[in-house]
Amino acid sequence: MRTWALILTGLYVHIVLFYSIFDIYFTSPLVHGMTPHVSNESPPAKRLILFVADGLRADKFFEVDDDGKSRAPYLRSVIDNKGAWGVSHTRVPTESRPGHVALIAGFYEDVSAVAKGWKENPVEFDSVFNESRYTWSWGSPDILPMFAKGASGDHVLTDQYPPELEDFADSNSSKLDTWVFDRVKALLKTGKSDRKLMEQLNKDKIVFFFHLLGIDTNGHSHKPQSREYLENIKLVDSGIKEMTELIEQYYDNDGRTAYLMTADHGMTNWGSHGAGHPHETLTPLVAWGAGVRKPVTGKERVDQDSYSEDWNLRHLKRSDVQQADIAPLMACLIGIPYPVNSVGILPIDYLDADDHQKFLSLYANAKQILSQYQIKMEQRKQTTLSMTFRPYSELTPVLQAEMIRHINKLTQAGNYPTAVI
Ligand SMILES: [Zn+2]
C-alpha cells in the first residue's frame, strides 16, 4: 500500500513538474491591450517593398568571386550608389517562421509556437502587414497565411503557389522565385486598367512582400556552395532589378517607394538550418529608396570585422541590425504604428532624416516598447500577492516618469542628439 502511495506521489510530482515546465516555458510572453504609437507623422515613403530571400546567408550574398565580381550585381550597385547595407543578426531557432515573425512583427517567437504547431498562429500578434493599409504578398503557402490570418479585416492579401511546386527533389527550385516575379508583373498590369485595384495601389501605407523560397530549397538539395544555390542568388538579383524598374515605372518615378532586401535565416555548409552557427544567423540587409540614407564613404565608415573582409566593401559604412529591428524600420518609412508586440529598436542609422525626426520616431518607439512592459507589470501585480510584488528595480514607475521628464527637457532645449541617446 505504501509503495503505491509512494509511486502515486512520485507520479504526481512528475506531472506537476512537467506541467510547470510547459506552463513557464511554453506560455506566450506576448501581452495585449497596448495603445498603438505612430512611428512617423510625415513619412518619406508611401509604399514599402520587402524582398525576403529565404535561406540566403550573408557571406554568399556579399562576397565577390575570383574575378572580383559580385553574384548580385544589381544590389551591389545599390550598395555602392544608392542605399545602406549591413548584416542582420537573427536568433535561434533559425527557421522560416520565427525569422519572418521577427522581421515583420518585430519580436522573437516564443517557444509556445513550436509546441502548438508550426504553421498555425498559436497566439495573436500584430505586424507591419496588419498595421498597413494594404499588403500584397506572394510566395509559399507555409509563410503567407500566418500574417493574413492574424490580421484584422481583409487588408492582407496573399497569392501563394500550390504546395506541390515546393518539390525538394526538383532539379532547380529557382522557378519558385520566377513564379512570384511573374505574378507581381501580372498584378501591376491589371493595376493599369482595373479601377478598384488602381485606387488601392495608389494609396499610402501599403506593402508588397516578396517571399522568395528558391535559394533555401536549392540550399537544402544542393548545399550553399553549389552552382544551383549561387545561380539562384543571381536570379533573385536580376528579378529584384526587374521588379524595381517595373514598380518605378508604375508610379511614374515619384520617389515615394522604399525597398528592403533581407533573409529570414542563413544555412550551414551541409545545407541545414535551425541552430546558431554564424552561417545560419548572419543574413544580408540592403535598403534603398524613399527615406533611406545614401552610402557613407571615407572616414565616417565604421571599421568592419574580419567577417566582411572579402566583400570589397571596406570603403562603405556597414550598419548591422538585430533582425527584429527591421520591423520598426519598415513601419517608420511608411509612417504606420509600430507593431504593438514588437521589441525591435528603430535603426536610425538607416534613415535619411534630421535629428528632430529621428528623435520623434525613436521616442514613439520607446513608448511603444514601454507600454508592453507596463501592461505586463500590471498583469503581474494582479496575479501576485500584493505583499510579495516588487516592481523591476531598474524601471519603476517613478524612474519611468523621471526619464520622460528628462527627455522632454532636452528636447525643449533642442538637444535631439543627446535625447536620442
Ligand atoms: Zn529551409
CSV table of C-alpha atoms and ligand atoms in Angstrom, one decimal:
chain,number,residue,atom,x,y,z
A,1,MET,CA,0.0,0.0,0.0
A,2,ARG,CA,2.8,2.4,1.0
A,3,THR,CA,4.7,1.6,-2.2
A,4,TRP,CA,1.6,2.5,-4.2
A,5,ALA,CA,1.2,5.8,-2.3
A,6,LEU,CA,4.9,6.5,-3.0
A,7,ILE,CA,4.6,5.7,-6.7
A,8,LEU,CA,1.4,7.8,-7.0
A,9,THR,CA,3.1,10.7,-5.1
A,10,GLY,CA,6.1,10.4,-7.3
A,11,LEU,CA,3.9,10.4,-10.4
A,12,TYR,CA,2.0,13.4,-9.2
A,13,VAL,CA,5.2,15.4,-8.6
A,14,HIS,CA,6.4,14.5,-12.0
A,15,ILE,CA,3.2,15.6,-13.6
A,16,VAL,CA,3.2,18.9,-11.7
A,17,LEU,CA,6.9,19.5,-12.6
A,18,PHE,CA,6.3,18.5,-16.2
A,19,TYR,CA,3.2,20.8,-16.4
A,20,SER,CA,5.0,23.7,-14.8
A,21,ILE,CA,7.8,23.4,-17.4
A,22,PHE,CA,5.3,23.8,-20.2
A,23,ASP,CA,3.4,26.5,-18.3
A,24,ILE,CA,6.6,28.5,-17.6
A,25,TYR,CA,8.4,28.0,-20.9
A,26,PHE,CA,5.6,27.3,-23.3
A,27,THR,CA,3.2,30.2,-22.3
A,28,SER,CA,3.3,33.1,-24.6
A,29,PRO,CA,5.1,36.2,-23.2
A,30,LEU,CA,3.0,38.4,-25.5
A,31,VAL,CA,0.7,40.8,-23.9
A,32,HIS,CA,-2.4,42.5,-25.4
A,33,GLY,CA,-4.2,45.8,-24.9
A,34,MET,CA,-1.4,48.3,-25.7
A,35,THR,CA,-2.2,51.6,-27.4
A,36,PRO,CA,-0.5,51.9,-30.8
A,37,HIS,CA,2.2,54.5,-31.3
A,38,VAL,CA,2.5,56.1,-34.7
A,39,SER,CA,6.2,55.9,-35.9
A,40,ASN,CA,6.3,58.9,-38.2
A,41,GLU,CA,3.8,61.7,-38.8
A,42,SER,CA,5.4,62.8,-42.0
A,43,PRO,CA,6.7,59.6,-43.6
A,44,PRO,CA,9.1,59.8,-46.6
A,45,ALA,CA,7.6,56.7,-48.4
A,46,LYS,CA,4.1,55.9,-49.5
A,47,ARG,CA,4.9,52.3,-50.1
A,48,LEU,CA,7.3,49.7,-48.9
A,49,ILE,CA,8.7,46.8,-51.0
A,50,LEU,CA,10.1,43.9,-48.9
A,51,PHE,CA,12.1,41.1,-50.6
A,52,VAL,CA,12.9,38.1,-48.4
A,53,ALA,CA,15.3,35.7,-49.9
A,54,ASP,CA,14.6,32.6,-47.8
A,55,GLY,CA,17.8,30.8,-46.6
A,56,LEU,CA,20.2,33.4,-48.0
A,57,ARG,CA,23.3,33.7,-45.9
A,58,ALA,CA,25.3,37.0,-45.7
A,59,ASP,CA,28.7,35.8,-47.0
A,60,LYS,CA,27.3,34.1,-50.1
A,61,PHE,CA,25.4,37.2,-51.0
A,62,PHE,CA,28.1,39.8,-50.3
A,63,GLU,CA,31.3,38.0,-51.2
A,64,VAL,CA,32.9,38.5,-54.7
A,65,ASP,CA,34.0,35.7,-56.9
A,66,ASP,CA,37.6,35.1,-58.1
A,67,ASP,CA,37.3,37.8,-60.7
A,68,GLY,CA,36.3,40.3,-58.1
A,69,LYS,CA,32.7,40.3,-59.4
A,70,SER,CA,29.6,40.2,-57.3
A,71,ARG,CA,26.9,37.5,-57.7
A,72,ALA,CA,24.3,40.1,-57.2
A,73,PRO,CA,25.4,43.0,-59.5
A,74,TYR,CA,22.2,45.0,-59.2
A,75,LEU,CA,22.1,45.0,-55.4
A,76,ARG,CA,25.9,45.7,-55.4
A,77,SER,CA,25.3,48.8,-57.4
A,78,VAL,CA,22.5,49.8,-55.0
A,79,ILE,CA,25.0,49.4,-52.1
A,80,ASP,CA,27.6,51.4,-54.0
A,81,ASN,CA,25.4,54.3,-55.2
A,82,LYS,CA,22.0,54.4,-53.5
A,83,GLY,CA,21.5,52.9,-50.2
A,84,ALA,CA,22.5,51.4,-46.8
A,85,TRP,CA,23.7,47.9,-46.1
A,86,GLY,CA,24.7,45.7,-43.2
A,87,VAL,CA,24.3,42.3,-41.6
A,88,SER,CA,21.0,41.4,-39.9
A,89,HIS,CA,21.7,39.2,-36.9
A,90,THR,CA,19.0,36.5,-36.4
A,91,ARG,CA,18.3,34.4,-33.3
A,92,VAL,CA,17.8,30.7,-32.9
A,93,PRO,CA,15.9,28.7,-33.9
A,94,THR,CA,17.0,29.8,-37.4
A,95,GLU,CA,13.8,28.6,-39.1
A,96,SER,CA,11.5,30.4,-41.5
A,97,ARG,CA,8.6,31.1,-39.2
A,98,PRO,CA,10.4,32.7,-36.3
A,99,GLY,CA,12.6,34.6,-38.8
A,100,HIS,CA,9.7,36.1,-40.6
A,101,VAL,CA,7.9,36.9,-37.3
A,102,ALA,CA,11.0,38.8,-36.1
A,103,LEU,CA,11.3,40.7,-39.5
A,104,ILE,CA,7.6,41.5,-39.9
A,105,ALA,CA,6.2,41.6,-36.4
A,106,GLY,CA,9.4,42.6,-34.5
A,107,PHE,CA,9.6,40.0,-31.8
A,108,TYR,CA,11.4,36.8,-31.3
A,109,GLU,CA,8.9,34.0,-31.4
A,110,ASP,CA,8.1,32.3,-28.1
A,111,VAL,CA,8.6,28.6,-27.8
A,112,SER,CA,4.8,28.1,-27.4
A,113,ALA,CA,4.6,28.4,-31.1
A,114,VAL,CA,6.8,25.4,-31.5
A,115,ALA,CA,4.6,23.4,-29.1
A,116,LYS,CA,1.4,24.4,-30.7
A,117,GLY,CA,2.2,23.7,-34.3
A,118,TRP,CA,4.5,25.4,-36.8
A,119,LYS,CA,2.1,26.8,-39.4
A,120,GLU,CA,-0.8,27.9,-37.3
A,121,ASN,CA,-0.9,31.1,-35.2
A,122,PRO,CA,-0.8,29.9,-31.6
A,123,VAL,CA,-1.2,33.4,-30.3
A,124,GLU,CA,-2.5,36.6,-32.0
A,125,PHE,CA,0.1,39.1,-32.8
A,126,ASP,CA,0.3,42.5,-34.6
A,127,SER,CA,2.6,43.0,-37.6
A,128,VAL,CA,3.7,45.6,-40.1
A,129,PHE,CA,1.3,44.0,-42.6
A,130,ASN,CA,-1.6,44.3,-40.1
A,131,GLU,CA,-0.8,48.0,-39.5
A,132,SER,CA,-0.5,48.7,-43.2
A,133,ARG,CA,-3.5,49.9,-45.3
A,134,TYR,CA,-3.0,47.1,-47.7
A,135,THR,CA,-0.3,44.4,-48.0
A,136,TRP,CA,0.0,42.2,-51.1
A,137,SER,CA,2.1,39.1,-50.5
A,138,TRP,CA,3.4,36.4,-52.9
A,139,GLY,CA,5.2,33.1,-52.1
A,140,SER,CA,5.0,30.0,-50.1
A,141,PRO,CA,1.8,28.6,-48.5
A,142,ASP,CA,3.9,27.9,-45.4
A,143,ILE,CA,4.6,31.5,-44.8
A,144,LEU,CA,2.0,33.9,-46.1
A,145,PRO,CA,-1.1,32.7,-44.2
A,146,MET,CA,0.3,33.3,-40.8
A,147,PHE,CA,0.3,37.1,-41.4
A,148,ALA,CA,-3.0,37.2,-43.2
A,149,LYS,CA,-4.8,35.0,-40.6
A,150,GLY,CA,-3.9,37.1,-37.6
A,151,ALA,CA,-4.7,40.4,-39.3
A,152,SER,CA,-7.9,42.2,-38.5
A,153,GLY,CA,-10.1,42.7,-41.6
A,154,ASP,CA,-9.1,41.5,-45.0
A,155,HIS,CA,-6.4,44.0,-46.0
A,156,VAL,CA,-3.5,41.5,-46.0
A,157,LEU,CA,-3.8,39.7,-49.4
A,158,THR,CA,-2.0,36.5,-50.3
A,159,ASP,CA,-1.1,34.9,-53.6
A,160,GLN,CA,0.5,31.6,-52.9
A,161,TYR,CA,1.6,28.8,-55.1
A,162,PRO,CA,0.3,25.2,-54.7
A,163,PRO,CA,2.3,23.2,-52.2
A,164,GLU,CA,3.3,20.7,-55.0
A,165,LEU,CA,5.5,23.3,-56.5
A,166,GLU,CA,7.8,23.1,-53.5
A,167,ASP,CA,9.4,19.9,-54.5
A,168,PHE,CA,12.7,19.4,-52.7
A,169,ALA,CA,13.9,16.8,-55.2
A,170,ASP,CA,13.3,19.1,-58.1
A,171,SER,CA,16.5,19.8,-60.1
A,172,ASN,CA,16.2,23.6,-59.8
A,173,SER,CA,13.9,25.4,-57.4
A,174,SER,CA,14.5,28.9,-58.7
A,175,LYS,CA,11.2,28.6,-60.5
A,176,LEU,CA,9.5,29.3,-57.1
A,177,ASP,CA,11.0,32.8,-57.4
A,178,THR,CA,10.2,33.2,-61.1
A,179,TRP,CA,6.6,32.3,-60.2
A,180,VAL,CA,6.5,35.2,-57.7
A,181,PHE,CA,8.0,37.7,-60.1
A,182,ASP,CA,5.5,36.7,-62.8
A,183,ARG,CA,2.5,37.1,-60.5
A,184,VAL,CA,3.7,40.6,-59.5
A,185,LYS,CA,4.1,41.6,-63.1
A,186,ALA,CA,0.5,40.3,-63.8
A,187,LEU,CA,-0.9,42.3,-60.8
A,188,LEU,CA,0.8,45.6,-61.9
A,189,LYS,CA,-0.6,45.0,-65.4
A,190,THR,CA,-4.1,44.6,-64.1
A,191,GLY,CA,-3.5,47.6,-61.9
A,192,LYS,CA,-3.3,49.7,-65.0
A,193,SER,CA,-6.9,49.0,-66.1
A,194,ASP,CA,-8.8,47.8,-63.1
A,195,ARG,CA,-10.1,50.9,-61.4
A,196,LYS,CA,-10.5,49.4,-57.9
A,197,LEU,CA,-7.1,47.9,-57.9
A,198,MET,CA,-5.5,51.0,-59.3
A,199,GLU,CA,-7.1,53.1,-56.4
A,200,GLN,CA,-5.7,50.7,-53.8
A,201,LEU,CA,-2.3,50.6,-55.3
A,202,ASN,CA,-2.1,54.4,-55.3
A,203,LYS,CA,-2.9,54.7,-51.6
A,204,ASP,CA,-0.2,55.4,-49.0
A,205,LYS,CA,1.0,53.0,-46.2
A,206,ILE,CA,1.0,49.9,-48.5
A,207,VAL,CA,3.4,47.0,-48.6
A,208,PHE,CA,4.5,44.5,-51.2
A,209,PHE,CA,6.0,41.3,-49.8
A,210,PHE,CA,8.0,39.0,-52.0
A,211,HIS,CA,8.7,35.7,-50.3
A,212,LEU,CA,11.4,34.0,-52.4
A,213,LEU,CA,12.0,30.4,-51.4
A,214,GLY,CA,14.2,29.2,-54.3
A,215,ILE,CA,17.5,29.8,-52.5
A,216,ASP,CA,16.5,27.9,-49.4
A,217,THR,CA,15.2,25.0,-51.4
A,218,ASN,CA,18.3,24.8,-53.6
A,219,GLY,CA,20.5,25.0,-50.5
A,220,HIS,CA,18.7,22.0,-48.9
A,221,SER,CA,19.0,19.9,-52.0
A,222,HIS,CA,22.4,21.0,-53.4
A,223,LYS,CA,24.2,22.9,-50.5
A,224,PRO,CA,25.1,26.6,-50.4
A,225,GLN,CA,28.4,26.0,-52.3
A,226,SER,CA,26.5,24.5,-55.2
A,227,ARG,CA,26.1,26.1,-58.6
A,228,GLU,CA,22.3,25.9,-58.1
A,229,TYR,CA,22.4,28.0,-54.9
A,230,LEU,CA,24.8,30.6,-56.2
A,231,GLU,CA,23.0,30.9,-59.6
A,232,ASN,CA,19.7,31.4,-57.7
A,233,ILE,CA,21.2,34.4,-56.0
A,234,LYS,CA,21.9,35.8,-59.4
A,235,LEU,CA,18.3,35.1,-60.5
A,236,VAL,CA,16.9,36.8,-57.4
A,237,ASP,CA,19.2,39.8,-58.0
A,238,SER,CA,18.0,40.2,-61.6
A,239,GLY,CA,14.4,39.6,-60.6
A,240,ILE,CA,14.7,42.4,-58.0
A,241,LYS,CA,16.1,44.7,-60.6
A,242,GLU,CA,13.3,44.0,-63.0
A,243,MET,CA,10.7,44.4,-60.2
A,244,THR,CA,12.2,47.7,-59.1
A,245,GLU,CA,12.1,49.1,-62.6
A,246,LEU,CA,8.5,47.9,-63.1
A,247,ILE,CA,7.4,49.5,-59.8
A,248,GLU,CA,9.2,52.8,-60.5
A,249,GLN,CA,7.5,52.8,-63.9
A,250,TYR,CA,4.1,52.1,-62.4
A,251,TYR,CA,4.4,55.0,-60.0
A,252,ASP,CA,6.0,57.4,-62.6
A,253,ASN,CA,9.2,57.6,-60.6
A,254,ASP,CA,7.5,59.6,-57.9
A,255,GLY,CA,10.4,58.9,-55.4
A,256,ARG,CA,8.0,57.6,-52.7
A,257,THR,CA,9.0,53.9,-52.7
A,258,ALA,CA,11.2,52.4,-50.1
A,259,TYR,CA,12.9,49.0,-50.7
A,260,LEU,CA,14.4,46.4,-48.4
A,261,MET,CA,16.1,43.1,-49.2
A,262,THR,CA,17.0,40.6,-46.5
A,263,ALA,CA,16.7,36.9,-45.5
A,264,ASP,CA,14.9,35.0,-42.7
A,265,HIS,CA,17.9,32.9,-41.8
A,266,GLY,CA,21.1,31.5,-43.4
A,267,MET,CA,22.3,28.0,-44.0
A,268,THR,CA,25.2,25.7,-42.9
A,269,ASN,CA,27.7,24.3,-45.5
A,270,TRP,CA,25.9,21.0,-45.3
A,271,GLY,CA,22.5,22.5,-46.3
A,272,SER,CA,20.7,22.8,-43.0
A,273,HIS,CA,19.5,25.5,-40.6
A,274,GLY,CA,17.8,25.8,-37.2
A,275,ALA,CA,20.9,26.2,-34.9
A,276,GLY,CA,23.2,29.1,-34.1
A,277,HIS,CA,26.2,28.8,-36.4
A,278,PRO,CA,27.1,32.2,-37.9
A,279,HIS,CA,26.3,30.7,-41.3
A,280,GLU,CA,22.8,30.3,-40.1
A,281,THR,CA,22.4,33.5,-38.0
A,282,LEU,CA,24.0,36.1,-40.2
A,283,THR,CA,21.9,37.4,-43.1
A,284,PRO,CA,22.2,40.3,-45.5
A,285,LEU,CA,20.3,43.6,-45.3
A,286,VAL,CA,20.1,46.1,-48.1
A,287,ALA,CA,17.8,49.2,-48.0
A,288,TRP,CA,17.3,52.0,-50.5
A,289,GLY,CA,14.8,54.4,-51.8
A,290,ALA,CA,12.5,56.9,-50.1
A,291,GLY,CA,13.6,57.7,-46.6
A,292,VAL,CA,16.8,55.6,-46.6
A,293,ARG,CA,20.2,57.2,-46.3
A,294,LYS,CA,22.7,57.3,-49.1
A,295,PRO,CA,26.1,55.3,-48.9
A,296,VAL,CA,28.5,56.7,-46.3
A,297,THR,CA,32.1,56.5,-47.5
A,298,GLY,CA,35.5,57.6,-46.2
A,299,LYS,CA,36.3,58.5,-42.7
A,300,GLU,CA,32.8,58.1,-41.3
A,301,ARG,CA,32.5,54.4,-42.0
A,302,VAL,CA,32.8,52.1,-39.1
A,303,ASP,CA,35.6,49.6,-39.0
A,304,GLN,CA,34.4,46.2,-40.2
A,305,ASP,CA,35.2,42.9,-38.6
A,306,SER,CA,37.1,40.1,-40.4
A,307,TYR,CA,33.8,38.6,-41.4
A,308,SER,CA,33.2,41.1,-44.2
A,309,GLU,CA,36.9,41.3,-45.2
A,310,ASP,CA,36.5,39.5,-48.5
A,311,TRP,CA,33.5,41.5,-49.7
A,312,ASN,CA,35.3,44.5,-51.2
A,313,LEU,CA,33.0,46.8,-49.2
A,314,ARG,CA,35.6,48.3,-46.8
A,315,HIS,CA,35.1,51.8,-48.2
A,316,LEU,CA,31.4,51.8,-47.3
A,317,LYS,CA,29.8,52.1,-43.9
A,318,ARG,CA,28.3,48.8,-42.7
A,319,SER,CA,25.2,49.2,-40.4
A,320,ASP,CA,24.3,46.0,-38.6
A,321,VAL,CA,20.9,45.4,-37.1
A,322,GLN,CA,19.2,42.8,-34.9
A,323,GLN,CA,16.5,41.0,-37.1
A,324,ALA,CA,13.6,42.4,-35.1
A,325,ASP,CA,14.8,46.0,-35.7
A,326,ILE,CA,13.7,45.7,-39.3
A,327,ALA,CA,10.0,45.8,-38.3
A,328,PRO,CA,10.2,49.3,-36.8
A,329,LEU,CA,12.4,50.4,-39.7
A,330,MET,CA,9.7,49.4,-42.2
A,331,ALA,CA,6.9,51.0,-40.0
A,332,CYS,CA,8.8,54.3,-39.8
A,333,LEU,CA,9.5,54.5,-43.5
A,334,ILE,CA,5.7,54.4,-44.4
A,335,GLY,CA,4.5,56.1,-41.2
A,336,ILE,CA,2.3,53.3,-39.7
A,337,PRO,CA,2.1,52.5,-36.0
A,338,TYR,CA,4.9,50.3,-34.7
A,339,PRO,CA,3.5,46.7,-34.3
A,340,VAL,CA,2.3,46.6,-30.7
A,341,ASN,CA,4.2,43.4,-29.8
A,342,SER,CA,7.5,44.5,-31.3
A,343,VAL,CA,10.6,44.7,-29.2
A,344,GLY,CA,12.7,46.0,-32.2
A,345,ILE,CA,14.6,49.2,-31.8
A,346,LEU,CA,14.4,51.6,-34.8
A,347,PRO,CA,17.9,51.5,-36.5
A,348,ILE,CA,18.1,55.3,-37.1
A,349,ASP,CA,21.4,54.8,-38.9
A,350,TYR,CA,19.4,53.6,-41.9
A,351,LEU,CA,17.3,56.8,-42.1
A,352,ASP,CA,17.7,59.8,-44.2
A,353,ALA,CA,16.1,62.2,-41.7
A,354,ASP,CA,17.0,65.2,-39.5
A,355,ASP,CA,17.8,64.8,-35.8
A,356,HIS,CA,14.4,66.1,-34.8
A,357,GLN,CA,12.5,63.4,-36.8
A,358,LYS,CA,14.9,60.7,-35.7
A,359,PHE,CA,14.2,61.7,-32.1
A,360,LEU,CA,10.4,61.7,-32.6
A,361,SER,CA,10.4,58.3,-34.2
A,362,LEU,CA,12.7,56.8,-31.6
A,363,TYR,CA,10.7,58.3,-28.8
A,364,ALA,CA,7.5,56.8,-30.1
A,365,ASN,CA,9.3,53.5,-30.4
A,366,ALA,CA,10.4,53.7,-26.7
A,367,LYS,CA,6.9,54.5,-25.6
A,368,GLN,CA,5.6,51.6,-27.7
A,369,ILE,CA,8.0,49.1,-26.0
A,370,LEU,CA,7.4,50.6,-22.6
A,371,SER,CA,3.6,50.2,-22.9
A,372,GLN,CA,4.1,46.4,-23.2
A,373,TYR,CA,6.2,46.5,-20.1
A,374,GLN,CA,3.6,48.4,-18.2
A,375,ILE,CA,0.8,46.0,-19.2
A,376,LYS,CA,3.0,43.1,-18.2
A,377,MET,CA,3.7,44.7,-14.9
A,378,GLU,CA,0.0,45.3,-14.2
A,379,GLN,CA,-0.7,41.7,-15.0
A,380,ARG,CA,2.0,40.5,-12.6
A,381,LYS,CA,0.6,42.8,-9.9
A,382,GLN,CA,-2.8,41.3,-10.3
A,383,THR,CA,-1.7,37.7,-10.2
A,384,THR,CA,0.9,38.1,-7.4
A,385,LEU,CA,0.1,38.6,-3.7
A,386,SER,CA,0.5,42.4,-3.0
A,387,MET,CA,3.0,41.8,-0.2
A,388,THR,CA,5.3,39.8,-2.5
A,389,PHE,CA,5.1,42.0,-5.6
A,390,ARG,CA,8.2,44.1,-6.3
A,391,PRO,CA,8.5,46.1,-9.5
A,392,TYR,CA,11.7,45.7,-11.5
A,393,SER,CA,14.0,48.0,-9.7
A,394,GLU,CA,15.7,49.3,-12.8
A,395,LEU,CA,12.4,50.6,-14.3
A,396,THR,CA,10.0,51.5,-11.5
A,397,PRO,CA,7.1,53.8,-12.4
A,398,VAL,CA,8.9,56.7,-10.6
A,399,LEU,CA,12.0,56.1,-12.7
A,400,GLN,CA,10.0,55.9,-15.9
A,401,ALA,CA,8.4,59.3,-15.2
A,402,GLU,CA,11.7,60.8,-14.4
A,403,MET,CA,13.3,59.6,-17.6
A,404,ILE,CA,10.4,61.0,-19.7
A,405,ARG,CA,10.7,64.4,-17.8
A,406,HIS,CA,14.4,64.4,-18.6
A,407,ILE,CA,13.9,63.7,-22.3
A,408,ASN,CA,11.2,66.4,-22.6
A,409,LYS,CA,13.6,68.9,-21.0
A,410,LEU,CA,16.4,68.0,-23.5
A,411,THR,CA,14.0,68.3,-26.5
A,412,GLN,CA,12.7,71.6,-25.3
A,413,ALA,CA,16.2,72.9,-25.5
A,414,GLY,CA,16.5,71.4,-29.0
A,415,ASN,CA,19.1,68.9,-27.9
A,416,TYR,CA,17.9,66.0,-30.0
A,417,PRO,CA,21.2,64.0,-30.4
A,418,THR,CA,21.5,63.7,-26.6
A,419,ALA,CA,17.8,62.9,-26.2
A,420,VAL,CA,18.2,60.1,-28.8
A,421,ILE,CA,21.0,58.6,-26.7
B,1,ZN,ZN,14.9,25.8,-45.2
